[in-house]
RNA sequence: GGAGAAAUGGCAGAGUGGUCGAAUGCGGCAGUCUUGAAAACUGUUGAGGGUCACACCUCCGGGGGUUCGAAUCCCUCUUUCUCCGCCA
């Protein structure tokens, strides 16, 4: 969520930038400022009332000690009125505070100046493109056909065991999947990220900390018996490591990486664009997360982008990088780059990574701060990105590396798979 | 799952109704001494809000209650430890 003092001091900028998301925020922003003023004035009244009653209580204590019980009883009567009014003020305060918060939860992050205005993915800006699209033989197949032909992913079996969107990887398919995970983790740790194994279920407070709750509750699987949620991404447990944390400036930057399965309910649409591995209820992902000093978070974002470039270059997959427009930007992000791999047999681009700078938007909710050099607590910047999401990388490999003799395993993965062709 | 104990500042650990935001020790910081360091000694040292700065308010695991007044009493939740049971 946005910081109220920032809104107060940069009202026009906030409204203008939010317009890039096609949001007319001026009413909301004005209301935030009004509610905050009201909240602070109630707070001041409450403080005064409490100060008065604290002073009286102290006096009563002294009177009792010196044996002046009658005078004490006289003062006690006075306090009942103070009690009444502080109770009332307290209620007013929490009403006002929750009104303000509810409004703040509805306001998305302020887009960075680089973010192009726009509504749909048509308006995303292609900023980079690399790799040659392979020329495939005439009988080239989409990955779901390849999966069946080589018996490496069984979608029907997943239907039987669980339901649609829970594929079963087997044999060389399973091994290739494991190879990718190991390869990604190795690349990430070599780049300085610390490897974590994180819980796959999180509590309400964590869901709230990264913003999945309260609004996007329906996107997560909810284990009602224990009131826990299956993670939709490692971002949730990974970023919540830092919930309610006060760091030293010297602790920054922090970089972590982790592999987790990801669970998404994503109320189902069906059709060719979600076939096979394109969209699943359970999939694997290796995530990178960074906590940065505000002064260098955009430098960090570029480092993350370059890191993912290197991985895709090594895998020799054709890809492009998009700078997301305001309409496509996720709620919490200020600036996002999407990586898309070209899937030759489907003749379309598949999103394999999304790298974002959230600036202080997440940190504010998380209460993730650091003590700066002049001893003041300051919100840190958080960033995260996929490095990388497995299924669509796998789809890209299967489709782009298919030959008449089988699917060739990308060179960098061969030491991990132990085989060089799937046939 | 059953029985019991506990949760206090960076850490350890006192505090069972009234100047307690909290003794003491360790650690941290500053100083004295020293060529320098160590040791010793002296001082200082929680967080958030608020203010130009003070004042003032809040915080002793979370939430609620009793009381003029709660770290301290009551209820409830969570977590940790010990014992028993079960178990990869």
GROMACS .gro file of C-alpha atoms in nm, chain A residues 26-402:
model
  377
   26UNK     CA    1  -0.847   1.200  -0.771
   27UNK     CA    2  -1.157   1.127  -0.561
   28UNK     CA    3  -0.987   0.841  -0.378
   29UNK     CA    4  -0.673   1.043  -0.317
   30UNK     CA    5  -0.866   1.339  -0.181
   31UNK     CA    6  -1.059   1.109   0.044
   32UNK     CA    7  -0.737   0.955   0.174
   33UNK     CA    8  -0.607   1.297   0.267
   34UNK     CA    9  -0.932   1.392   0.441
   35UNK     CA   10  -0.959   1.065   0.630
   36UNK     CA   11  -0.599   1.093   0.741
   37UNK     CA   12  -0.655   1.444   0.873
   38UNK     CA   13  -0.960   1.330   1.063
   39UNK     CA   14  -0.773   1.032   1.198
   40UNK     CA   15  -0.488   1.243   1.324
   41UNK     CA   16  -0.718   1.492   1.492
   42UNK     CA   17  -0.901   1.212   1.675
   43UNK     CA   18  -0.565   1.069   1.775
   44UNK     CA   19  -0.462   1.404   1.923
   45UNK     CA   20  -0.786   1.431   2.124
   46UNK     CA   21  -0.745   1.078   2.250
   47UNK     CA   22  -0.387   1.143   2.354
   48UNK     CA   23  -0.492   1.446   2.555
   49UNK     CA   24  -0.772   1.258   2.726
   50UNK     CA   25  -0.539   0.974   2.818
   51UNK     CA   26  -0.278   1.218   2.945
   52UNK     CA   27  -0.536   1.371   3.176
   53UNK     CA   28  -0.653   1.041   3.313
   54UNK     CA   29  -0.296   0.915   3.357
   55UNK     CA   30  -0.220   1.223   3.563
   56UNK     CA   31  -0.530   1.170   3.777
   57UNK     CA   32  -0.447   0.806   3.837
   58UNK     CA   33  -0.105   0.901   3.956
   59UNK     CA   34  -0.254   1.155   4.194
   60UNK     CA   35  -0.496   0.896   4.329
   61UNK     CA   36  -0.211   0.659   4.392
   62UNK     CA   37  -0.023   0.922   4.590
   63UNK     CA   38  -0.333   1.012   4.791
   64UNK     CA   39  -0.396   0.649   4.887
   65UNK     CA   40  -0.037   0.609   4.992
   66UNK     CA   41  -0.056   0.913   5.217
   67UNK     CA   42  -0.384   0.794   5.369
   68UNK     CA   43  -0.610   1.048   5.208
   69UNK     CA   44  -0.869   0.801   5.085
   70UNK     CA   45  -1.156   1.044   5.081
   71UNK     CA   46  -0.982   1.286   4.850
   72UNK     CA   47  -0.888   0.994   4.632
   73UNK     CA   48  -1.248   0.882   4.604
   74UNK     CA   49  -1.344   1.232   4.502
   75UNK     CA   50  -1.094   1.222   4.217
   76UNK     CA   51  -1.214   0.880   4.109
   77UNK     CA   52  -1.550   1.026   4.020
   78UNK     CA   53  -1.381   1.266   3.783
   79UNK     CA   54  -1.215   0.984   3.595
   80UNK     CA   55  -1.536   0.814   3.493
   81UNK     CA   56  -1.610   1.091   3.245
   82UNK     CA   57  -1.258   1.068   3.100
   83UNK     CA   58  -1.294   0.696   3.071
   84UNK     CA   59  -1.617   0.731   2.884
   85UNK     CA   60  -1.477   0.981   2.636
   86UNK     CA   61  -1.153   0.793   2.574
   87UNK     CA   62  -1.354   0.480   2.504
   88UNK     CA   63  -1.561   0.671   2.251
   89UNK     CA   64  -1.253   0.830   2.092
   90UNK     CA   65  -1.089   0.493   2.068
   91UNK     CA   66  -1.383   0.354   1.877
   92UNK     CA   67  -1.388   0.655   1.648
   93UNK     CA   68  -1.018   0.616   1.589
   94UNK     CA   69  -1.034   0.253   1.489
   95UNK     CA   70  -1.335   0.316   1.266
   96UNK     CA   71  -1.151   0.597   1.094
   97UNK     CA   72  -0.830   0.398   1.066
   98UNK     CA   73  -1.001   0.101   0.908
   99UNK     CA   74  -1.191   0.327   0.669
  100UNK     CA   75  -0.860   0.477   0.565
  101UNK     CA   76  -0.692   0.141   0.530
  102UNK     CA   77  -0.973  -0.008   0.327
  103UNK     CA   78  -0.936   0.277   0.087
  104UNK     CA   79  -0.558   0.245   0.074
  105UNK     CA   80  -0.584  -0.126  -0.005
  106UNK     CA   81  -0.781  -0.036  -0.316
  107UNK     CA   82  -0.519   0.198  -0.457
  108UNK     CA   83  -0.255   0.026  -0.670
  109UNK     CA   84   0.109   0.126  -0.679
  110UNK     CA   85   0.217   0.437  -0.860
  111UNK     CA   86   0.372   0.340  -1.196
  112UNK     CA   87   0.727   0.441  -1.271
  113UNK     CA   88   0.771   0.718  -1.528
  114UNK     CA   89   0.900   0.463  -1.780
  115UNK     CA   90   0.569   0.275  -1.777
  116UNK     CA   91   0.382   0.333  -2.103
  117UNK     CA   92   0.017   0.431  -2.065
  118UNK     CA   93  -0.221   0.176  -2.205
  119UNK     CA   94  -0.491  -0.077  -2.150
  120UNK     CA   95  -0.398  -0.417  -2.283
  121UNK     CA   96  -0.099  -0.627  -2.375
  122UNK     CA   97  -0.111  -0.455  -2.715
  123UNK     CA   98   0.031  -0.149  -2.542
  124UNK     CA   99   0.327  -0.326  -2.383
  125UNK     CA  100   0.656  -0.203  -2.513
  126UNK     CA  101   0.905  -0.448  -2.660
  127UNK     CA  102   1.246  -0.338  -2.533
  128UNK     CA  103   1.467  -0.630  -2.631
  129UNK     CA  104   1.464  -0.935  -2.853
  130UNK     CA  105   1.718  -1.211  -2.895
  131UNK     CA  106   1.762  -1.557  -3.043
  132UNK     CA  107   1.667  -1.708  -3.373
  133UNK     CA  108   1.339  -1.886  -3.419
  134UNK     CA  109   1.432  -2.235  -3.535
  135UNK     CA  110   1.303  -2.369  -3.862
  136UNK     CA  111   1.123  -2.688  -3.774
  137UNK     CA  112   1.046  -2.986  -3.989
  138UNK     CA  113   0.702  -3.020  -4.144
  139UNK     CA  114   0.563  -3.258  -3.884
  140UNK     CA  115   0.650  -3.033  -3.590
  141UNK     CA  116   0.409  -3.075  -3.299
  142UNK     CA  117   0.291  -2.860  -3.010
  143UNK     CA  118   0.434  -2.968  -2.676
  144UNK     CA  119   0.123  -3.151  -2.556
  145UNK     CA  120   0.148  -3.379  -2.857
  146UNK     CA  121   0.522  -3.423  -2.801
  147UNK     CA  122   0.455  -3.504  -2.437
  148UNK     CA  123   0.231  -3.788  -2.543
  149UNK     CA  124   0.453  -3.907  -2.827
  150UNK     CA  125   0.758  -3.944  -2.603
  151UNK     CA  126   0.557  -4.035  -2.293
  152UNK     CA  127   0.711  -3.769  -2.071
  153UNK     CA  128   0.408  -3.577  -1.940
  154UNK     CA  129   0.069  -3.737  -1.873
  155UNK     CA  130  -0.213  -3.486  -1.849
  156UNK     CA  131  -0.493  -3.746  -1.831
  157UNK     CA  132  -0.329  -3.921  -1.540
  158UNK     CA  133  -0.329  -3.591  -1.354
  159UNK     CA  134  -0.701  -3.558  -1.427
  160UNK     CA  135  -0.759  -3.892  -1.264
  161UNK     CA  136  -0.547  -3.831  -0.957
  162UNK     CA  137  -0.646  -3.471  -0.894
  163UNK     CA  138  -0.816  -3.286  -1.176
  164UNK     CA  139  -0.743  -3.070  -1.477
  165UNK     CA  140  -0.427  -2.864  -1.451
  166UNK     CA  141  -0.224  -3.109  -1.245
  167UNK     CA  142   0.005  -3.283  -1.492
  168UNK     CA  143   0.217  -3.586  -1.413
  169UNK     CA  144   0.577  -3.572  -1.536
  170UNK     CA  145   0.744  -3.903  -1.590
  171UNK     CA  146   1.069  -4.059  -1.698
  172UNK     CA  147   1.286  -3.820  -1.893
  173UNK     CA  148   1.017  -3.554  -1.855
  174UNK     CA  149   1.049  -3.565  -1.478
  175UNK     CA  150   1.424  -3.569  -1.503
  176UNK     CA  151   1.429  -3.272  -1.738
  177UNK     CA  152   1.207  -3.084  -1.496
  178UNK     CA  153   1.443  -3.159  -1.208
  179UNK     CA  154   1.740  -3.061  -1.423
  180UNK     CA  155   1.586  -2.723  -1.495
  181UNK     CA  156   1.522  -2.659  -1.127
  182UNK     CA  157   1.878  -2.748  -1.034
  183UNK     CA  158   2.019  -2.545  -1.321
  184UNK     CA  159   1.817  -2.236  -1.229
  185UNK     CA  160   1.909  -2.260  -0.862
  186UNK     CA  161   2.276  -2.299  -0.952
  187UNK     CA  162   2.266  -1.994  -1.177
  188UNK     CA  163   2.091  -1.791  -0.908
  189UNK     CA  164   2.322  -1.887  -0.624
  190UNK     CA  165   2.624  -1.824  -0.848
  191UNK     CA  166   2.485  -1.473  -0.898
  192UNK     CA  167   2.483  -1.419  -0.523
  193UNK     CA  168   2.131  -1.520  -0.425
  194UNK     CA  169   2.102  -1.730  -0.109
  195UNK     CA  170   1.905  -2.049  -0.158
  196UNK     CA  171   1.599  -2.106   0.063
  197UNK     CA  172   1.353  -2.389   0.098
  198UNK     CA  173   1.028  -2.230   0.200
  199UNK     CA  174   0.692  -2.349   0.334
  200UNK     CA  175   0.431  -2.424   0.071
  201UNK     CA  176   0.146  -2.321   0.296
  202UNK     CA  177   0.116  -1.980   0.454
  203UNK     CA  178  -0.103  -1.823   0.719
  204UNK     CA  179  -0.339  -1.530   0.680
  205UNK     CA  180  -0.089  -1.273   0.799
  206UNK     CA  181   0.153  -1.373   0.524
  207UNK     CA  182  -0.115  -1.367   0.258
  208UNK     CA  183  -0.201  -1.023   0.377
  209UNK     CA  184   0.163  -0.911   0.390
  210UNK     CA  185   0.220  -0.962   0.019
  211UNK     CA  186  -0.126  -0.845  -0.080
  212UNK     CA  187  -0.298  -1.168  -0.187
  213UNK     CA  188  -0.542  -1.108   0.096
  214UNK     CA  189  -0.798  -0.974   0.145
  215UNK     CA  190  -0.892  -0.905  -0.218
  216UNK     CA  191  -0.752  -1.192  -0.421
  217UNK     CA  192  -0.851  -1.464  -0.181
  218UNK     CA  193  -1.023  -1.664  -0.454
  219UNK     CA  194  -0.698  -1.714  -0.643
  220UNK     CA  195  -0.541  -1.923  -0.369
  221UNK     CA  196  -0.633  -2.267  -0.249
  222UNK     CA  197  -0.757  -2.236   0.106
  223UNK     CA  198  -0.707  -2.516   0.357
  224UNK     CA  199  -1.003  -2.430   0.575
  225UNK     CA  200  -0.937  -2.690   0.843
  226UNK     CA  201  -0.624  -2.508   0.950
  227UNK     CA  202  -0.691  -2.173   0.787
  228UNK     CA  203  -0.381  -2.190   0.569
  229UNK     CA  204  -0.331  -2.105   0.204
  230UNK     CA  205  -0.132  -2.291  -0.061
  231UNK     CA  206   0.122  -2.052  -0.202
  232UNK     CA  207   0.056  -1.912  -0.550
  233UNK     CA  208   0.425  -1.819  -0.576
  234UNK     CA  209   0.740  -1.832  -0.362
  235UNK     CA  210   0.710  -1.456  -0.341
  236UNK     CA  211   0.460  -1.503  -0.058
  237UNK     CA  212   0.669  -1.705   0.190
  238UNK     CA  213   0.991  -1.552   0.053
  239UNK     CA  214   0.894  -1.191   0.102
  240UNK     CA  215   0.723  -1.259   0.434
  241UNK     CA  216   1.061  -1.362   0.573
  242UNK     CA  217   1.100  -0.988   0.611
  243UNK     CA  218   0.760  -0.904   0.757
  244UNK     CA  219   0.791  -0.683   1.068
  245UNK     CA  220   1.164  -0.653   1.028
  246UNK     CA  221   1.402  -0.372   1.105
  247UNK     CA  222   1.731  -0.418   0.919
  248UNK     CA  223   2.057  -0.230   0.937
  249UNK     CA  224   2.153  -0.041   0.627
  250UNK     CA  225   2.462  -0.261   0.607
  251UNK     CA  226   2.239  -0.569   0.571
  252UNK     CA  227   2.134  -0.447   0.227
  253UNK     CA  228   2.119  -0.563  -0.041
  254UNK     CA  229   1.960  -0.900   0.030
  255UNK     CA  230   1.902  -1.156  -0.243
  256UNK     CA  231   1.731  -1.487  -0.198
  257UNK     CA  232   1.619  -1.762  -0.432
  258UNK     CA  233   1.395  -2.059  -0.382
  259UNK     CA  234   1.226  -2.334  -0.571
  260UNK     CA  235   0.862  -2.407  -0.484
  261UNK     CA  236   0.559  -2.554  -0.647
  262UNK     CA  237   0.294  -2.289  -0.707
  263UNK     CA  238  -0.079  -2.341  -0.675
  264UNK     CA  239  -0.334  -2.126  -0.853
  265UNK     CA  240  -0.706  -2.171  -0.872
  266UNK     CA  241  -0.743  -1.936  -1.171
  267UNK     CA  242  -1.109  -1.993  -1.246
  268UNK     CA  243  -1.087  -2.197  -1.557
  269UNK     CA  244  -1.104  -2.087  -1.912
  270UNK     CA  245  -1.046  -2.359  -2.167
  271UNK     CA  246  -0.908  -2.357  -2.518
  272UNK     CA  247  -0.591  -2.377  -2.717
  273UNK     CA  248  -0.411  -2.095  -2.537
  274UNK     CA  249  -0.437  -2.272  -2.203
  275UNK     CA  250  -0.370  -2.621  -2.336
  276UNK     CA  251  -0.094  -2.843  -2.215
  277UNK     CA  252   0.156  -2.664  -1.996
  278UNK     CA  253   0.039  -2.316  -2.089
  279UNK     CA  254  -0.169  -2.269  -1.776
  280UNK     CA  255  -0.185  -2.501  -1.477
  281UNK     CA  256  -0.322  -2.524  -1.126
  282UNK     CA  257   0.009  -2.660  -1.000
  283UNK     CA  258   0.342  -2.572  -1.152
  284UNK     CA  259   0.704  -2.529  -1.046
  285UNK     CA  260   0.891  -2.206  -1.028
  286UNK     CA  261   1.226  -2.079  -0.911
  287UNK     CA  262   1.197  -1.728  -0.776
  288UNK     CA  263   1.446  -1.453  -0.699
  289UNK     CA  264   1.365  -1.189  -0.439
  290UNK     CA  265   1.562  -0.882  -0.342
  291UNK     CA  266   1.547  -0.628  -0.064
  292UNK     CA  267   1.722  -0.311  -0.168
  293UNK     CA  268   1.812   0.038  -0.057
  294UNK     CA  269   1.568   0.277  -0.228
  295UNK     CA  270   1.854   0.457  -0.400
  296UNK     CA  271   1.957   0.153  -0.601
  297UNK     CA  272   1.646  -0.056  -0.652
  298UNK     CA  273   1.624   0.026  -1.022
  299UNK     CA  274   1.984  -0.072  -1.068
  300UNK     CA  275   1.889  -0.399  -0.900
  301UNK     CA  276   1.593  -0.441  -1.135
  302UNK     CA  277   1.829  -0.411  -1.431
  303UNK     CA  278   2.064  -0.664  -1.277
  304UNK     CA  279   1.776  -0.907  -1.243
  305UNK     CA  280   1.674  -0.852  -1.604
  306UNK     CA  281   2.030  -0.915  -1.720
  307UNK     CA  282   2.054  -1.225  -1.507
  308UNK     CA  283   1.747  -1.376  -1.670
  309UNK     CA  284   1.874  -1.279  -2.012
  310UNK     CA  285   2.188  -1.482  -1.948
  311UNK     CA  286   1.986  -1.789  -1.855
  312UNK     CA  287   1.767  -1.769  -2.164
  313UNK     CA  288   2.074  -1.710  -2.381
  314UNK     CA  289   2.236  -2.020  -2.238
  315UNK     CA  290   1.922  -2.221  -2.302
  316UNK     CA  291   1.928  -2.082  -2.655
  317UNK     CA  292   1.561  -2.001  -2.657
  318UNK     CA  293   1.431  -1.713  -2.868
  319UNK     CA  294   1.280  -1.450  -2.639
  320UNK     CA  295   1.176  -1.091  -2.605
  321UNK     CA  296   1.145  -0.853  -2.314
  322UNK     CA  297   0.838  -0.636  -2.267
  323UNK     CA  298   0.798  -0.331  -2.050
  324UNK     CA  299   0.444  -0.365  -1.924
  325UNK     CA  300   0.199  -0.083  -1.982
  326UNK     CA  301  -0.007   0.067  -1.701
  327UNK     CA  302  -0.309  -0.149  -1.771
  328UNK     CA  303  -0.108  -0.471  -1.762
  329UNK     CA  304   0.096  -0.384  -1.455
  330UNK     CA  305   0.011  -0.586  -1.146
  331UNK     CA  306  -0.144  -0.409  -0.850
  332UNK     CA  307   0.172  -0.381  -0.638
  333UNK     CA  308   0.427  -0.310  -0.910
  334UNK     CA  309   0.587   0.017  -1.018
  335UNK     CA  310   0.770  -0.126  -1.313
  336UNK     CA  311   0.759  -0.475  -1.460
  337UNK     CA  312   0.949  -0.649  -1.736
  338UNK     CA  313   0.800  -0.966  -1.880
  339UNK     CA  314   1.013  -1.225  -2.056
  340UNK     CA  315   0.844  -1.424  -2.330
  341UNK     CA  316   0.983  -1.726  -2.509
  342UNK     CA  317   0.873  -1.791  -2.863
  343UNK     CA  318   0.702  -2.122  -2.889
  344UNK     CA  319   0.755  -2.221  -3.247
  345UNK     CA  320   0.508  -2.501  -3.284
  346UNK     CA  321   0.229  -2.294  -3.128
  347UNK     CA  322   0.349  -1.985  -3.311
  348UNK     CA  323   0.305  -1.765  -3.005
  349UNK     CA  324   0.494  -1.600  -2.725
  350UNK     CA  325   0.482  -1.760  -2.379
  351UNK     CA  326   0.549  -1.563  -2.062
  352UNK     CA  327   0.828  -1.732  -1.866
  353UNK     CA  328   0.926  -1.458  -1.625
  354UNK     CA  329   0.799  -1.136  -1.478
  355UNK     CA  330   1.040  -0.910  -1.294
  356UNK     CA  331   0.910  -0.622  -1.086
  357UNK     CA  332   1.015  -0.342  -0.860
  358UNK     CA  333   0.754  -0.279  -0.593
  359UNK     CA  334   0.945   0.010  -0.438
  360UNK     CA  335   0.795   0.062  -0.089
  361UNK     CA  336   0.450  -0.070  -0.177
  362UNK     CA  337   0.502  -0.416  -0.028
  363UNK     CA  338   0.745  -0.297   0.238
  364UNK     CA  339   0.484  -0.060   0.377
  365UNK     CA  340   0.238  -0.342   0.437
  366UNK     CA  341   0.511  -0.575   0.555
  367UNK     CA  342   0.668  -0.316   0.785
  368UNK     CA  343   1.003  -0.395   0.628
  369UNK     CA  344   1.239  -0.116   0.722
  370UNK     CA  345   1.604  -0.044   0.768
  371UNK     CA  346   1.785   0.201   0.991
  372UNK     CA  347   1.955   0.453   0.766
  373UNK     CA  348   2.283   0.630   0.827
  374UNK     CA  349   2.123   0.913   1.024
  375UNK     CA  350   1.946   0.661   1.246
  376UNK     CA  351   1.598   0.701   1.099
  377UNK     CA  352   1.386   0.404   1.000
  378UNK     CA  353   1.311   0.393   0.632
  379UNK     CA  354   1.106   0.152   0.421
  380UNK     CA  355   1.316  -0.074   0.201
  381UNK     CA  356   1.239  -0.153  -0.161
  382UNK     CA  357   1.140  -0.505  -0.258
  383UNK     CA  358   1.174  -0.670  -0.597
  384UNK     CA  359   1.109  -1.012  -0.731
  385UNK     CA  360   1.111  -1.213  -1.047
  386UNK     CA  361   1.082  -1.563  -1.179
  387UNK     CA  362   1.413  -1.724  -1.264
  388UNK     CA  363   1.233  -1.904  -1.405
  389UNK     CA  364   0.883  -2.051  -1.432
  390UNK     CA  365   0.917  -2.413  -1.537
  391UNK     CA  366   0.622  -2.522  -1.751
  392UNK     CA  367   0.648  -2.269  -2.028
  393UNK     CA  368   1.027  -2.297  -2.042
  394UNK     CA  369   0.973  -2.669  -2.075
  395UNK     CA  370   0.713  -2.612  -2.346
  396UNK     CA  371   0.957  -2.384  -2.527
  397UNK     CA  372   1.234  -2.640  -2.508
  398UNK     CA  373   1.017  -2.928  -2.624
  399UNK     CA  374   0.881  -2.736  -2.918
  400UNK     CA  375   1.193  -2.550  -3.029
  401UNK     CA  376   1.433  -2.840  -2.983
  402UNK     CA  377   1.226  -3.107  -3.155
   0.00000   0.00000   0.00000
